[in-house]
PDB file of C-alpha atoms in Angstrom:
ATOM      1  CA  MET A   1      15.109   2.998  -2.661  1.00 81.00           C
ATOM      2  CA  SER A   2      13.897   5.960  -0.588  1.00 89.00           C
ATOM      3  CA  CYS A   3      11.667   8.629  -2.054  1.00 96.00           C
ATOM      4  CA  PRO A   4      13.430  12.013  -2.233  1.00 94.00           C
ATOM      5  CA  ALA A   5      10.168  13.815  -1.468  1.00 93.00           C
ATOM      6  CA  CYS A   6       9.194  11.990   1.740  1.00 96.00           C
ATOM      7  CA  GLN A   7      12.147   9.691   2.588  1.00 95.00           C
ATOM      8  CA  VAL A   8       9.841   6.641   2.773  1.00 97.00           C
ATOM      9  CA  PRO A   9      10.997   3.578   0.796  1.00 97.00           C
ATOM     10  CA  VAL A  10       9.371   2.885  -2.559  1.00 98.00           C
ATOM     11  CA  HIS A  11       8.323  -0.740  -3.068  1.00 98.00           C
ATOM     12  CA  THR A  12       5.942  -2.523  -5.389  1.00 98.00           C
ATOM     13  CA  GLN A  13       3.954  -5.684  -4.778  1.00 98.00           C
ATOM     14  CA  PHE A  14       5.833  -7.297  -7.670  1.00 98.00           C
ATOM     15  CA  ALA A  15       9.561  -7.842  -7.299  1.00 98.00           C
ATOM     16  CA  SER A  16      10.685  -6.221 -10.573  1.00 98.00           C
ATOM     17  CA  PHE A  17       9.720  -2.569 -11.031  1.00 97.00           C
ATOM     18  CA  ASP A  18       9.953  -2.835 -14.808  1.00 97.00           C
ATOM     19  CA  LEU A  19       7.511  -5.757 -14.921  1.00 98.00           C
ATOM     20  CA  VAL A  20       4.669  -4.175 -12.921  1.00 98.00           C
ATOM     21  CA  GLY A  21       3.110  -2.697 -16.062  1.00 98.00           C
ATOM     22  CA  PRO A  22       3.359  -5.884 -18.141  1.00 98.00           C
ATOM     23  CA  ILE A  23       1.898  -7.906 -15.255  1.00 98.00           C
ATOM     24  CA  VAL A  24      -0.994  -5.661 -14.227  1.00 97.00           C
ATOM     25  CA  GLU A  25      -1.878  -4.227 -17.643  1.00 97.00           C
ATOM     26  CA  ASP A  26      -0.694  -6.712 -20.243  1.00 97.00           C
ATOM     27  CA  GLY A  27      -1.359 -10.043 -18.546  1.00 97.00           C
ATOM     28  CA  LEU A  28       2.229 -11.211 -18.095  1.00 98.00           C
ATOM     29  CA  ASP A  29       2.385 -14.248 -15.806  1.00 98.00           C
ATOM     30  CA  PRO A  30       3.966 -13.066 -12.518  1.00 98.00           C
ATOM     31  CA  ALA A  31       5.736 -16.429 -12.279  1.00 98.00           C
ATOM     32  CA  SER A  32       7.990 -15.237 -15.085  1.00 98.00           C
ATOM     33  CA  ASP A  33       9.359 -12.427 -12.898  1.00 98.00           C
ATOM     34  CA  PRO A  34      13.051 -13.362 -12.526  1.00 98.00           C
ATOM     35  CA  ALA A  35      13.283 -11.589  -9.169  1.00 98.00           C
ATOM     36  CA  TRP A  36      10.372 -13.440  -7.556  1.00 98.00           C
ATOM     37  CA  ALA A  37      12.606 -14.940  -4.838  1.00 98.00           C
ATOM     38  CA  ASP A  38      13.415 -11.433  -3.551  1.00 98.00           C
ATOM     39  CA  SER A  39       9.806 -11.269  -2.307  1.00 98.00           C
ATOM     40  CA  GLY A  40      10.410 -14.048   0.200  1.00 98.00           C
ATOM     41  CA  ALA A  41       7.940 -16.372  -1.538  1.00 98.00           C
ATOM     42  CA  SER A  42       8.740 -20.083  -1.333  1.00 98.00           C
ATOM     43  CA  SER A  43       8.233 -20.647  -5.055  1.00 98.00           C
ATOM     44  CA  ALA A  44       7.441 -18.807  -8.265  1.00 98.00           C
ATOM     45  CA  ALA A  45       3.963 -20.358  -8.157  1.00 98.00           C
ATOM     46  CA  GLU A  46       3.276 -19.011  -4.664  1.00 97.00           C
ATOM     47  CA  TYR A  47       4.550 -15.603  -5.731  1.00 98.00           C
ATOM     48  CA  ALA A  48       2.336 -15.586  -8.815  1.00 98.00           C
ATOM     49  CA  ARG A  49      -0.730 -16.592  -6.802  1.00 97.00           C
ATOM     50  CA  TRP A  50      -0.301 -14.061  -4.016  1.00 98.00           C
ATOM     51  CA  ALA A  51       1.600 -10.989  -5.218  1.00 98.00           C
ATOM     52  CA  GLY A  52      -1.438  -9.350  -6.800  1.00 97.00           C
ATOM     53  CA  HIS A  53      -3.191  -9.441  -3.413  1.00 98.00           C
ATOM     54  CA  LEU A  54      -0.360  -7.881  -1.405  1.00 98.00           C
ATOM     55  CA  CYS A  55      -0.802  -4.144  -1.915  1.00 98.00           C
ATOM     56  CA  GLY A  56      -1.548  -3.842   1.804  1.00 98.00           C
ATOM     57  CA  MET A  57       1.585  -5.729   2.806  1.00 98.00           C
ATOM     58  CA  THR A  58       3.593  -3.581   0.415  1.00 98.00           C
ATOM     59  CA  CYS A  59       2.214  -0.468   2.134  1.00 98.00           C
ATOM     60  CA  LEU A  60       3.160  -1.937   5.511  1.00 98.00           C
ATOM     61  CA  ARG A  61       6.627  -2.784   4.235  1.00 98.00           C
ATOM     62  CA  MET A  62       7.137   0.800   3.088  1.00 98.00           C
ATOM     63  CA  ALA A  63       5.820   2.146   6.391  1.00 97.00           C
ATOM     64  CA  LEU A  64       8.255  -0.013   8.357  1.00 97.00           C
ATOM     65  CA  GLY A  65      11.247   1.480   6.572  1.00 95.00           C
ATOM     66  CA  ALA A  66      14.573   0.153   5.398  1.00 92.00           C
ATOM     67  CA  ASP A  67      14.730  -2.726   7.889  1.00 94.00           C
ATOM     68  CA  ALA A  68      11.288  -4.120   7.059  1.00 97.00           C
ATOM     69  CA  PRO A  69      10.851  -7.880   6.606  1.00 98.00           C
ATOM     70  CA  SER A  70      10.298  -9.314   3.161  1.00 98.00           C
ATOM     71  CA  LEU A  71       6.897  -9.024   1.516  1.00 98.00           C
ATOM     72  CA  PHE A  72       5.978 -12.660   2.085  1.00 98.00           C
ATOM     73  CA  ALA A  73       7.247 -12.655   5.665  1.00 98.00           C
ATOM     74  CA  LEU A  74       4.746  -9.865   6.288  1.00 98.00           C
ATOM     75  CA  ARG A  75       2.101 -11.887   4.439  1.00 98.00           C
ATOM     76  CA  ASP A  76       2.772 -14.866   6.713  1.00 98.00           C
ATOM     77  CA  GLY A  77       2.322 -12.713   9.799  1.00 98.00           C
ATOM     78  CA  ALA A  78      -0.888 -11.181   8.486  1.00 98.00           C
ATOM     79  CA  LEU A  79      -2.257 -14.620   7.640  1.00 97.00           C
ATOM     80  CA  GLY A  80      -1.656 -15.691  11.216  1.00 97.00           C
ATOM     81  CA  TYR A  81      -3.853 -12.826  12.422  1.00 98.00           C
ATOM     82  CA  GLY A  82      -6.636 -13.498   9.920  1.00 97.00           C
ATOM     83  CA  ALA A  83      -5.968 -10.354   7.906  1.00 98.00           C
ATOM     84  CA  TYR A  84      -6.109 -12.605   4.839  1.00 97.00           C
ATOM     85  CA  THR A  85      -8.302 -15.665   4.464  1.00 94.00           C
ATOM     86  CA  GLU A  86      -8.585 -18.383   1.837  1.00 92.00           C
ATOM     87  CA  ASP A  87     -11.860 -19.972   0.759  1.00 94.00           C
ATOM     88  CA  GLY A  88     -12.162 -23.676   0.168  1.00 91.00           C
ATOM     89  CA  ASP A  89     -11.735 -23.125  -3.545  1.00 93.00           C
ATOM     90  CA  GLY A  90      -8.493 -21.226  -2.950  1.00 90.00           C
ATOM     91  CA  THR A  91      -9.897 -17.722  -3.361  1.00 95.00           C
ATOM     92  CA  ILE A  92      -7.811 -15.203  -1.405  1.00 97.00           C
ATOM     93  CA  ARG A  93      -9.719 -12.556   0.539  1.00 96.00           C
ATOM     94  CA  GLY A  94      -8.364  -9.485   2.323  1.00 95.00           C
ATOM     95  CA  LEU A  95      -6.965  -7.205   3.495  1.00 97.00           C
ATOM     96  CA  VAL A  96      -9.276  -7.281   6.532  1.00 97.00           C
ATOM     97  CA  TYR A  97      -8.567  -4.064   8.419  1.00 98.00           C
ATOM     98  CA  ALA A  98      -9.200  -4.953  12.078  1.00 98.00           C
ATOM     99  CA  PRO A  99      -6.939  -8.023  12.281  1.00 98.00           C
ATOM    100  CA  PHE A 100      -4.370  -6.224  10.139  1.00 98.00           C
ATOM    101  CA  ALA A 101      -4.290  -3.336  12.612  1.00 98.00           C
ATOM    102  CA  ALA A 102      -3.843  -5.785  15.487  1.00 98.00           C
ATOM    103  CA  TYR A 103      -0.975  -7.425  13.610  1.00 98.00           C
ATOM    104  CA  ALA A 104       0.697  -4.071  12.893  1.00 98.00           C
ATOM    105  CA  ARG A 105       0.403  -3.053  16.543  1.00 97.00           C
ATOM    106  CA  GLU A 106       1.399  -6.297  18.226  1.00 97.00           C
ATOM    107  CA  LYS A 107       4.114  -7.540  15.879  1.00 97.00           C
ATOM    108  CA  HIS A 108       5.563  -4.328  14.444  1.00 97.00           C
ATOM    109  CA  GLY A 109       5.001  -1.731  17.160  1.00 97.00           C
ATOM    110  CA  LEU A 110       2.900   0.581  15.017  1.00 97.00           C
ATOM    111  CA  ASP A 111       0.015   2.625  16.342  1.00 97.00           C
ATOM    112  CA  ALA A 112      -2.517   1.404  13.773  1.00 98.00           C
ATOM    113  CA  THR A 113      -6.040   2.845  13.629  1.00 98.00           C
ATOM    114  CA  VAL A 114      -8.841   1.677  11.352  1.00 98.00           C
ATOM    115  CA  HIS A 115     -10.867   4.444   9.686  1.00 98.00           C
ATOM    116  CA  ARG A 116     -14.073   3.071   8.218  1.00 97.00           C
ATOM    117  CA  HIS A 117     -15.329   6.540   7.304  1.00 98.00           C
ATOM    118  CA  LEU A 118     -12.563   8.914   6.269  1.00 98.00           C
ATOM    119  CA  ALA A 119     -13.025  12.193   4.418  1.00 97.00           C
ATOM    120  CA  PRO A 120     -10.201  13.277   2.081  1.00 97.00           C
ATOM    121  CA  ALA A 121      -9.510  16.372   4.204  1.00 97.00           C
ATOM    122  CA  GLU A 122      -9.109  14.130   7.247  1.00 98.00           C
ATOM    123  CA  ILE A 123      -6.175  12.448   5.531  1.00 98.00           C
ATOM    124  CA  LEU A 124      -4.361  15.786   5.688  1.00 98.00           C
ATOM    125  CA  ASP A 125      -5.161  16.044   9.397  1.00 97.00           C
ATOM    126  CA  LEU A 126      -3.727  12.579  10.006  1.00 98.00           C
ATOM    127  CA  LEU A 127      -0.571  13.482   8.078  1.00 97.00           C
ATOM    128  CA  ASP A 128      -0.227  16.597  10.242  1.00 97.00           C
ATOM    129  CA  GLU A 129      -0.372  14.332  13.308  1.00 96.00           C
ATOM    130  CA  GLY A 130       2.686  12.460  12.022  1.00 96.00           C
ATOM    131  CA  ARG A 131       0.771   9.492  10.656  1.00 97.00           C
ATOM    132  CA  SER A 132       0.825   7.825   7.264  1.00 98.00           C
ATOM    133  CA  VAL A 133      -2.396   6.504   5.760  1.00 98.00           C
ATOM    134  CA  MET A 134      -3.079   3.277   3.914  1.00 98.00           C
ATOM    135  CA  ALA A 135      -5.948   4.526   1.774  1.00 98.00           C
ATOM    136  CA  SER A 136      -8.396   2.417  -0.221  1.00 98.00           C
ATOM    137  CA  VAL A 137      -8.434   3.617  -3.833  1.00 98.00           C
ATOM    138  CA  HIS A 138      -9.206   2.224  -7.274  1.00 98.00           C
ATOM    139  CA  TYR A 139      -6.120   0.734  -8.903  1.00 97.00           C
ATOM    140  CA  ALA A 140      -6.654   3.033 -11.904  1.00 98.00           C
ATOM    141  CA  ILE A 141      -5.214   5.863  -9.808  1.00 98.00           C
ATOM    142  CA  ARG A 142      -1.986   5.078 -11.662  1.00 97.00           C
ATOM    143  CA  HIS A 143      -3.633   6.862 -14.601  1.00 97.00           C
ATOM    144  CA  PRO A 144      -5.058   9.950 -12.885  1.00 96.00           C
ATOM    145  CA  ARG A 145      -5.744  11.865 -16.096  1.00 94.00           C
ATOM    146  CA  GLN A 146      -8.270   9.262 -17.164  1.00 95.00           C
ATOM    147  CA  PRO A 147     -11.820   8.994 -15.763  1.00 94.00           C
ATOM    148  CA  ALA A 148     -12.024   7.086 -12.486  1.00 95.00           C
ATOM    149  CA  PRO A 149     -13.818   3.776 -13.152  1.00 96.00           C
ATOM    150  CA  GLY A 150     -14.597   3.271  -9.465  1.00 97.00           C
ATOM    151  CA  ARG A 151     -13.371   3.688  -5.911  1.00 97.00           C
ATOM    152  CA  GLY A 152     -11.596   1.275  -3.617  1.00 97.00           C
ATOM    153  CA  GLY A 153     -10.208  -2.237  -3.985  1.00 96.00           C
ATOM    154  CA  HIS A 154      -6.518  -1.282  -3.850  1.00 98.00           C
ATOM    155  CA  LEU A 155      -4.314   0.257  -1.155  1.00 98.00           C
ATOM    156  CA  VAL A 156      -1.752   3.043  -1.460  1.00 98.00           C
ATOM    157  CA  LEU A 157       0.371   4.604   1.288  1.00 98.00           C
ATOM    158  CA  VAL A 158      -0.170   8.341   1.689  1.00 98.00           C
ATOM    159  CA  THR A 159       3.014   9.651   3.275  1.00 98.00           C
ATOM    160  CA  SER A 160       2.856  13.460   3.212  1.00 97.00           C
ATOM    161  CA  ARG A 161       1.214  16.587   1.898  1.00 97.00           C
ATOM    162  CA  THR A 162       2.400  17.987  -1.385  1.00 97.00           C
ATOM    163  CA  ALA A 163       4.846  20.885  -1.228  1.00 95.00           C
ATOM    164  CA  ASP A 164       2.036  23.439  -1.494  1.00 96.00           C
ATOM    165  CA  GLY A 165       0.243  21.762   1.410  1.00 96.00           C
ATOM    166  CA  THR A 166      -3.031  21.177  -0.403  1.00 96.00           C
ATOM    167  CA  GLY A 167      -2.585  17.760  -2.012  1.00 98.00           C
ATOM    168  CA  VAL A 168      -1.276  14.309  -1.124  1.00 98.00           C
ATOM    169  CA  HIS A 169       1.957  12.501  -1.883  1.00 98.00           C
ATOM    170  CA  PHE A 170       1.523   8.723  -1.960  1.00 98.00           C
ATOM    171  CA  HIS A 171       3.295   5.506  -2.890  1.00 98.00           C
ATOM    172  CA  ASN A 172       1.420   3.067  -5.104  1.00 98.00           C
ATOM    173  CA  PRO A 173       2.331  -0.640  -4.826  1.00 98.00           C
ATOM    174  CA  SER A 174       1.124  -1.212  -8.395  1.00 98.00           C
ATOM    175  CA  GLY A 175       2.616   1.914  -9.920  1.00 98.00           C
ATOM    176  CA  THR A 176       3.818   1.201 -13.432  1.00 98.00           C
ATOM    177  CA  SER A 177       6.286   4.097 -13.697  1.00 97.00           C
ATOM    178  CA  ALA A 178       8.465   6.118 -11.343  1.00 96.00           C
ATOM    179  CA  ALA A 179       5.900   8.922 -11.433  1.00 97.00           C
ATOM    180  CA  SER A 180       3.026   6.615 -10.498  1.00 98.00           C
ATOM    181  CA  ARG A 181       4.962   4.687  -7.848  1.00 98.00           C
ATOM    182  CA  ALA A 182       5.696   7.898  -5.909  1.00 98.00           C
ATOM    183  CA  ALA A 183       2.860  10.141  -7.017  1.00 98.00           C
ATOM    184  CA  GLU A 184       1.180  13.402  -6.113  1.00 98.00           C
ATOM    185  CA  LEU A 185      -2.398  14.551  -6.670  1.00 98.00           C
ATOM    186  CA  PRO A 186      -4.551  17.472  -5.615  1.00 98.00           C
ATOM    187  CA  LEU A 187      -7.016  16.355  -2.971  1.00 97.00           C
ATOM    188  CA  ALA A 188      -9.926  16.560  -5.428  1.00 97.00           C
ATOM    189  CA  GLY A 189      -8.071  14.355  -7.893  1.00 97.00           C
ATOM    190  CA  PHE A 190      -7.300  11.785  -5.206  1.00 98.00           C
ATOM    191  CA  GLU A 191     -10.921  11.821  -4.050  1.00 98.00           C
ATOM    192  CA  ARG A 192     -12.137  10.582  -7.442  1.00 98.00           C
ATOM    193  CA  PHE A 193     -10.510   7.202  -6.732  1.00 98.00           C
ATOM    194  CA  PHE A 194     -10.765   7.141  -2.915  1.00 98.00           C
ATOM    195  CA  ALA A 195     -13.307   4.895  -1.188  1.00 98.00           C
ATOM    196  CA  GLY A 196     -13.397   6.877   2.057  1.00 98.00           C
ATOM    197  CA  ARG A 197     -11.705   4.313   4.284  1.00 98.00           C
ATOM    198  CA  GLY A 198      -8.254   3.144   5.332  1.00 98.00           C
ATOM    199  CA  VAL A 199      -5.799   2.527   8.147  1.00 98.00           C
ATOM    200  CA  SER A 200      -3.492   5.150   9.618  1.00 98.00           C
ATOM    201  CA  LEU A 201      -0.103   4.229  11.035  1.00 98.00           C
ATOM    202  CA  ARG A 202       2.332   5.846  13.393  1.00 96.00           C
ATOM    203  CA  ALA A 203       5.534   4.328  14.695  1.00 84.00           C
ATOM    204  CA  ALA A 204       6.364   3.960  18.356  1.00 65.00           C
ATOM    205  CA  GLY A 205       8.034   7.122  19.609  1.00 59.00           C
ATOM    206  CA  GLY A 206       5.819   9.386  17.566  1.00 55.00           C
ATOM    207  CA  HIS A 207       7.720   9.658  14.278  1.00 52.00           C
ATOM    208  CA  THR A 208       6.123   8.977  10.948  1.00 55.00           C
ATOM    209  CA  PRO A 209       6.570   5.324   9.899  1.00 61.00           C
ATOM    210  CA  GLY A 210       9.395   4.736   7.465  1.00 61.00           C
ATOM    211  CA  THR A 211      11.084   8.103   7.866  1.00 50.00           C
ATOM    212  CA  GLY A 212      12.942   8.023  11.152  1.00 42.00           C
ATOM    213  CA  ALA A 213      11.973  11.684  11.467  1.00 37.00           C
ATOM    214  CA  GLY A 214       9.610  13.564  13.718  1.00 34.00           C
ATOM    215  CA  PRO A 215       6.287  14.934  12.475  1.00 29.00           C
ATOM    216  CA  GLY A 216       7.779  18.350  11.835  1.00 26.00           C
ATOM    217  CA  ALA A 217      10.720  17.112   9.788  1.00 23.00           C
TER     218      ALA A 217
END
């Protein structure tokens, strides 16, 4: 499904849109998601173990557009580059930005740049350059009217300015409603959740990833 505001696909890191809320807020076992196989996972158990860690791969999948590989195919590629690691006890760590950017460049043809220090206003500048931005935010950004409990730890894909030019339009891989999956916030509201780092992406040929359109479209 493409977003009518920015034309970038809307995906979540869990296969069933209507189960994102029950999984991330109510403790539903992801293995009970009947659409788990659509993710490309090899089993419901693998899906349940990994899906909560794949906000970054969901952002990449949205950035790549309608012909993007499955979520777990992207996970496999990122694993091969060291963008995710697993401890001896099975703990999953990542997304690690530098190897992820190398993976996005070398395997998917994206101009990927790591931004370890990124001011909110600089996101607007990157959007104006025809880039999208994987921004590190707190997952509670899905409830923007509530106080921000922290910053960072989750990735969303910022795809465009808002219609008035002053805010950001972004897609949230753990959005629990249509309005939080393709959301808009004033820059100050976004900043409350934003950790000041991320990765910007631009497709080969200069158009914004996922849109098939030039920067001015």
